[in-house]
Amino acid sequence: MTDLVIRPFEDGDIAGASAALIEVHATDGYPVEGVEDPKAWLTSDDVLAAWVAAEEGRVVGHVSVMKPRGEEAVVFWQKQSGDSQEGIGVLARLFVVRDARKRAAGERLMRAAMDYGQREGRRLVLDVVSKDVAAMRLYERLGWRKIGEAVHPYGDGQTIDAVCFVSPDSEAR
């Protein structure tokens, strides 16, 4: 078995992360966006920080923390907490190729993002497509809490049902 490494995303990871994104979309239908232009989606100006999971030089997973851009999860959390947008980060673009999931790649990517949020003083929120039950189980196991249900817009006016979560506070971690 090879070592799975979680490390900050670098420009040299674009091709590998793009290939992993396309592979996950082909096997899971997720993500619902970004597949048409993976480079632009992965390197958006809204990315605050990102990490990859790599095995033997191959990118097998990715996660980002994004600036808030009016996502329903941000709105729900602001209403519930009174936090400003500057105190919130959006965990996004989390994907792991199927053969790396049994090695806790998703959990380790989540923990890297959560550690970043704690260091930077940003409470993290996310939305997850309602059909992604395994992802929701992971979030709940890591202490994330459901804060609402939303409709996630994507593509050319398309939408999909989603569930919004907030990360655990620092005392709960």
C-alpha positions as YAML, in Angstrom:
chain: A
units: angstrom
residues:
- id: 1
  name: MET
  ca: [0.00, 0.00, 0.00]
- id: 2
  name: THR
  ca: [1.26, 3.47, -0.88]
- id: 3
  name: ASP
  ca: [1.25, 6.53, 1.32]
- id: 4
  name: LEU
  ca: [-1.54, 9.00, 0.85]
- id: 5
  name: VAL
  ca: [-0.32, 12.56, 1.28]
- id: 6
  name: ILE
  ca: [-2.47, 15.63, 1.95]
- id: 7
  name: ARG
  ca: [-0.72, 18.82, 0.87]
- id: 8
  name: PRO
  ca: [-1.52, 22.34, -0.33]
- id: 9
  name: PHE
  ca: [-2.70, 22.60, -3.94]
- id: 10
  name: GLU
  ca: [-0.02, 23.88, -6.33]
- id: 11
  name: ASP
  ca: [-0.17, 25.04, -9.96]
- id: 12
  name: GLY
  ca: [1.47, 21.75, -10.97]
- id: 13
  name: ASP
  ca: [-1.59, 19.89, -9.62]
- id: 14
  name: ILE
  ca: [-4.04, 21.38, -12.12]
- id: 15
  name: ALA
  ca: [-3.82, 18.55, -14.67]
- id: 16
  name: GLY
  ca: [-4.02, 15.81, -12.03]
- id: 17
  name: ALA
  ca: [-6.85, 17.45, -10.12]
- id: 18
  name: SER
  ca: [-8.72, 18.03, -13.38]
- id: 19
  name: ALA
  ca: [-8.36, 14.34, -14.29]
- id: 20
  name: ALA
  ca: [-9.57, 13.31, -10.82]
- id: 21
  name: LEU
  ca: [-12.53, 15.69, -11.09]
- id: 22
  name: ILE
  ca: [-13.55, 14.22, -14.45]
- id: 23
  name: GLU
  ca: [-13.14, 10.66, -13.10]
- id: 24
  name: VAL
  ca: [-15.32, 11.37, -10.06]
- id: 25
  name: HIS
  ca: [-17.95, 13.04, -12.23]
- id: 26
  name: ALA
  ca: [-18.01, 9.98, -14.52]
- id: 27
  name: THR
  ca: [-18.43, 7.52, -11.62]
- id: 28
  name: ASP
  ca: [-20.69, 9.55, -9.30]
- id: 29
  name: GLY
  ca: [-22.31, 12.35, -11.29]
- id: 30
  name: TYR
  ca: [-20.59, 14.72, -8.87]
- id: 31
  name: PRO
  ca: [-19.69, 17.48, -8.95]
- id: 32
  name: VAL
  ca: [-22.56, 18.89, -10.95]
- id: 33
  name: GLU
  ca: [-20.37, 21.74, -12.19]
- id: 34
  name: GLY
  ca: [-16.77, 22.41, -13.12]
- id: 35
  name: VAL
  ca: [-16.34, 19.50, -15.50]
- id: 36
  name: GLU
  ca: [-16.56, 21.68, -18.63]
- id: 37
  name: ASP
  ca: [-13.55, 23.78, -17.55]
- id: 38
  name: PRO
  ca: [-11.83, 22.11, -14.57]
- id: 39
  name: LYS
  ca: [-8.85, 24.50, -14.56]
- id: 40
  name: ALA
  ca: [-11.04, 27.59, -14.18]
- id: 41
  name: TRP
  ca: [-13.22, 25.87, -11.58]
- id: 42
  name: LEU
  ca: [-10.27, 24.70, -9.49]
- id: 43
  name: THR
  ca: [-8.32, 27.96, -9.66]
- id: 44
  name: SER
  ca: [-11.16, 30.46, -9.20]
- id: 45
  name: ASP
  ca: [-10.22, 33.82, -7.69]
- id: 46
  name: ASP
  ca: [-12.64, 32.96, -4.88]
- id: 47
  name: VAL
  ca: [-10.38, 30.16, -3.58]
- id: 48
  name: LEU
  ca: [-8.84, 31.10, -0.23]
- id: 49
  name: ALA
  ca: [-6.92, 27.83, 0.17]
- id: 50
  name: ALA
  ca: [-6.95, 24.35, -1.37]
- id: 51
  name: TRP
  ca: [-5.40, 20.93, -0.79]
- id: 52
  name: VAL
  ca: [-4.94, 17.74, -2.73]
- id: 53
  name: ALA
  ca: [-4.67, 14.13, -1.72]
- id: 54
  name: ALA
  ca: [-1.87, 12.49, -3.69]
- id: 55
  name: GLU
  ca: [-0.60, 8.94, -4.00]
- id: 56
  name: GLU
  ca: [2.63, 8.18, -5.83]
- id: 57
  name: GLY
  ca: [2.42, 11.57, -7.51]
- id: 58
  name: ARG
  ca: [-1.18, 11.04, -8.70]
- id: 59
  name: VAL
  ca: [-3.82, 13.48, -7.44]
- id: 60
  name: VAL
  ca: [-6.68, 11.40, -6.06]
- id: 61
  name: GLY
  ca: [-8.65, 14.10, -4.24]
- id: 62
  name: HIS
  ca: [-9.13, 17.81, -3.72]
- id: 63
  name: VAL
  ca: [-10.86, 20.33, -1.44]
- id: 64
  name: SER
  ca: [-11.05, 24.13, -1.31]
- id: 65
  name: VAL
  ca: [-12.11, 26.79, 1.13]
- id: 66
  name: MET
  ca: [-13.79, 29.59, -0.78]
- id: 67
  name: LYS
  ca: [-14.82, 33.17, -0.11]
- id: 68
  name: PRO
  ca: [-18.56, 33.43, 0.52]
- id: 69
  name: ARG
  ca: [-20.52, 34.41, -2.59]
- id: 70
  name: GLY
  ca: [-24.11, 34.39, -1.35]
- id: 71
  name: GLU
  ca: [-24.47, 30.61, -0.97]
- id: 72
  name: GLU
  ca: [-27.55, 29.45, 0.93]
- id: 73
  name: ALA
  ca: [-25.33, 27.81, 3.57]
- id: 74
  name: VAL
  ca: [-23.70, 31.20, 4.22]
- id: 75
  name: VAL
  ca: [-27.11, 32.89, 4.50]
- id: 76
  name: PHE
  ca: [-28.41, 30.20, 6.87]
- id: 77
  name: TRP
  ca: [-25.33, 30.47, 9.08]
- id: 78
  name: GLN
  ca: [-25.36, 34.27, 9.15]
- id: 79
  name: LYS
  ca: [-29.03, 34.25, 10.23]
- id: 80
  name: GLN
  ca: [-28.34, 31.67, 12.93]
- id: 81
  name: SER
  ca: [-25.02, 33.06, 14.22]
- id: 82
  name: GLY
  ca: [-24.82, 36.73, 13.32]
- id: 83
  name: ASP
  ca: [-21.33, 36.09, 11.85]
- id: 84
  name: SER
  ca: [-20.10, 38.44, 9.14]
- id: 85
  name: GLN
  ca: [-19.02, 37.08, 5.77]
- id: 86
  name: GLU
  ca: [-15.39, 37.78, 6.74]
- id: 87
  name: GLY
  ca: [-15.75, 35.15, 9.46]
- id: 88
  name: ILE
  ca: [-17.11, 32.47, 7.14]
- id: 89
  name: GLY
  ca: [-15.46, 30.17, 4.61]
- id: 90
  name: VAL
  ca: [-17.23, 27.84, 2.20]
- id: 91
  name: LEU
  ca: [-15.86, 24.32, 2.03]
- id: 92
  name: ALA
  ca: [-16.22, 23.35, -1.62]
- id: 93
  name: ARG
  ca: [-14.86, 21.34, -4.51]
- id: 94
  name: LEU
  ca: [-14.36, 18.24, -2.39]
- id: 95
  name: PHE
  ca: [-13.93, 15.15, -4.49]
- id: 96
  name: VAL
  ca: [-12.04, 11.87, -4.13]
- id: 97
  name: VAL
  ca: [-11.62, 9.17, -6.76]
- id: 98
  name: ARG
  ca: [-13.35, 5.94, -5.82]
- id: 99
  name: ASP
  ca: [-10.19, 3.85, -5.25]
- id: 100
  name: ALA
  ca: [-8.83, 6.34, -2.67]
- id: 101
  name: ARG
  ca: [-11.96, 6.58, -0.52]
- id: 102
  name: LYS
  ca: [-11.15, 3.54, 1.59]
- id: 103
  name: ARG
  ca: [-7.93, 5.25, 2.71]
- id: 104
  name: ALA
  ca: [-9.77, 8.16, 4.38]
- id: 105
  name: ALA
  ca: [-8.73, 10.67, 1.72]
- id: 106
  name: GLY
  ca: [-12.00, 12.58, 2.07]
- id: 107
  name: GLU
  ca: [-11.76, 12.75, 5.85]
- id: 108
  name: ARG
  ca: [-8.14, 13.88, 5.73]
- id: 109
  name: LEU
  ca: [-8.93, 16.58, 3.16]
- id: 110
  name: MET
  ca: [-11.83, 17.76, 5.35]
- id: 111
  name: ARG
  ca: [-9.56, 17.94, 8.38]
- id: 112
  name: ALA
  ca: [-7.01, 20.04, 6.45]
- id: 113
  name: ALA
  ca: [-9.77, 22.49, 5.51]
- id: 114
  name: MET
  ca: [-11.18, 22.52, 9.05]
- id: 115
  name: ASP
  ca: [-7.73, 23.20, 10.51]
- id: 116
  name: TYR
  ca: [-7.36, 26.11, 8.08]
- id: 117
  name: GLY
  ca: [-10.74, 27.50, 9.10]
- id: 118
  name: GLN
  ca: [-9.80, 27.34, 12.75]
- id: 119
  name: ARG
  ca: [-6.39, 28.97, 12.18]
- id: 120
  name: GLU
  ca: [-7.89, 31.74, 10.06]
- id: 121
  name: GLY
  ca: [-10.86, 32.35, 12.34]
- id: 122
  name: ARG
  ca: [-13.40, 31.31, 9.69]
- id: 123
  name: ARG
  ca: [-16.37, 29.13, 10.49]
- id: 124
  name: LEU
  ca: [-16.85, 26.77, 7.54]
- id: 125
  name: VAL
  ca: [-20.15, 26.00, 5.86]
- id: 126
  name: LEU
  ca: [-21.01, 23.78, 2.90]
- id: 127
  name: ASP
  ca: [-23.87, 22.46, 0.89]
- id: 128
  name: VAL
  ca: [-24.04, 18.89, -0.28]
- id: 129
  name: VAL
  ca: [-26.32, 17.38, -2.91]
- id: 130
  name: SER
  ca: [-29.13, 15.56, -1.09]
- id: 131
  name: LYS
  ca: [-28.39, 12.24, -2.83]
- id: 132
  name: ASP
  ca: [-24.80, 12.17, -1.48]
- id: 133
  name: VAL
  ca: [-25.64, 10.27, 1.70]
- id: 134
  name: ALA
  ca: [-22.09, 8.96, 2.21]
- id: 135
  name: ALA
  ca: [-20.72, 12.51, 2.16]
- id: 136
  name: MET
  ca: [-23.31, 13.61, 4.73]
- id: 137
  name: ARG
  ca: [-22.34, 10.70, 6.99]
- id: 138
  name: LEU
  ca: [-18.70, 11.85, 6.80]
- id: 139
  name: TYR
  ca: [-19.61, 15.44, 7.69]
- id: 140
  name: GLU
  ca: [-21.74, 14.34, 10.62]
- id: 141
  name: ARG
  ca: [-19.02, 11.97, 11.87]
- id: 142
  name: LEU
  ca: [-16.62, 14.95, 11.86]
- id: 143
  name: GLY
  ca: [-19.05, 17.00, 13.95]
- id: 144
  name: TRP
  ca: [-20.65, 19.10, 11.22]
- id: 145
  name: ARG
  ca: [-24.25, 20.09, 11.91]
- id: 146
  name: LYS
  ca: [-27.17, 20.44, 9.49]
- id: 147
  name: ILE
  ca: [-28.37, 24.06, 9.32]
- id: 148
  name: GLY
  ca: [-30.92, 23.96, 6.52]
- id: 149
  name: GLU
  ca: [-32.00, 22.71, 3.12]
- id: 150
  name: ALA
  ca: [-31.52, 24.61, -0.11]
- id: 151
  name: VAL
  ca: [-31.63, 24.41, -3.84]
- id: 152
  name: HIS
  ca: [-28.12, 24.50, -5.33]
- id: 153
  name: PRO
  ca: [-27.99, 26.37, -8.66]
- id: 154
  name: TYR
  ca: [-25.54, 25.28, -11.34]
- id: 155
  name: GLY
  ca: [-24.98, 25.36, -15.06]
- id: 156
  name: ASP
  ca: [-27.48, 27.15, -17.26]
- id: 157
  name: GLY
  ca: [-30.29, 27.67, -14.77]
- id: 158
  name: GLN
  ca: [-30.29, 24.11, -13.45]
- id: 159
  name: THR
  ca: [-30.83, 23.30, -9.78]
- id: 160
  name: ILE
  ca: [-30.48, 20.34, -7.45]
- id: 161
  name: ASP
  ca: [-31.65, 19.81, -3.85]
- id: 162
  name: ALA
  ca: [-28.94, 20.27, -1.24]
- id: 163
  name: VAL
  ca: [-28.41, 20.11, 2.51]
- id: 164
  name: CYS
  ca: [-26.39, 22.83, 4.27]
- id: 165
  name: PHE
  ca: [-23.95, 22.14, 7.11]
- id: 166
  name: VAL
  ca: [-21.74, 24.16, 9.45]
- id: 167
  name: SER
  ca: [-18.43, 22.97, 10.86]
- id: 168
  name: PRO
  ca: [-18.08, 22.25, 14.56]
- id: 169
  name: ASP
  ca: [-16.91, 25.11, 16.73]
- id: 170
  name: SER
  ca: [-13.36, 24.90, 18.06]
- id: 171
  name: GLU
  ca: [-14.54, 23.61, 21.46]
- id: 172
  name: ALA
  ca: [-16.25, 20.65, 19.79]
- id: 173
  name: ARG
  ca: [-13.13, 19.56, 17.88]
...
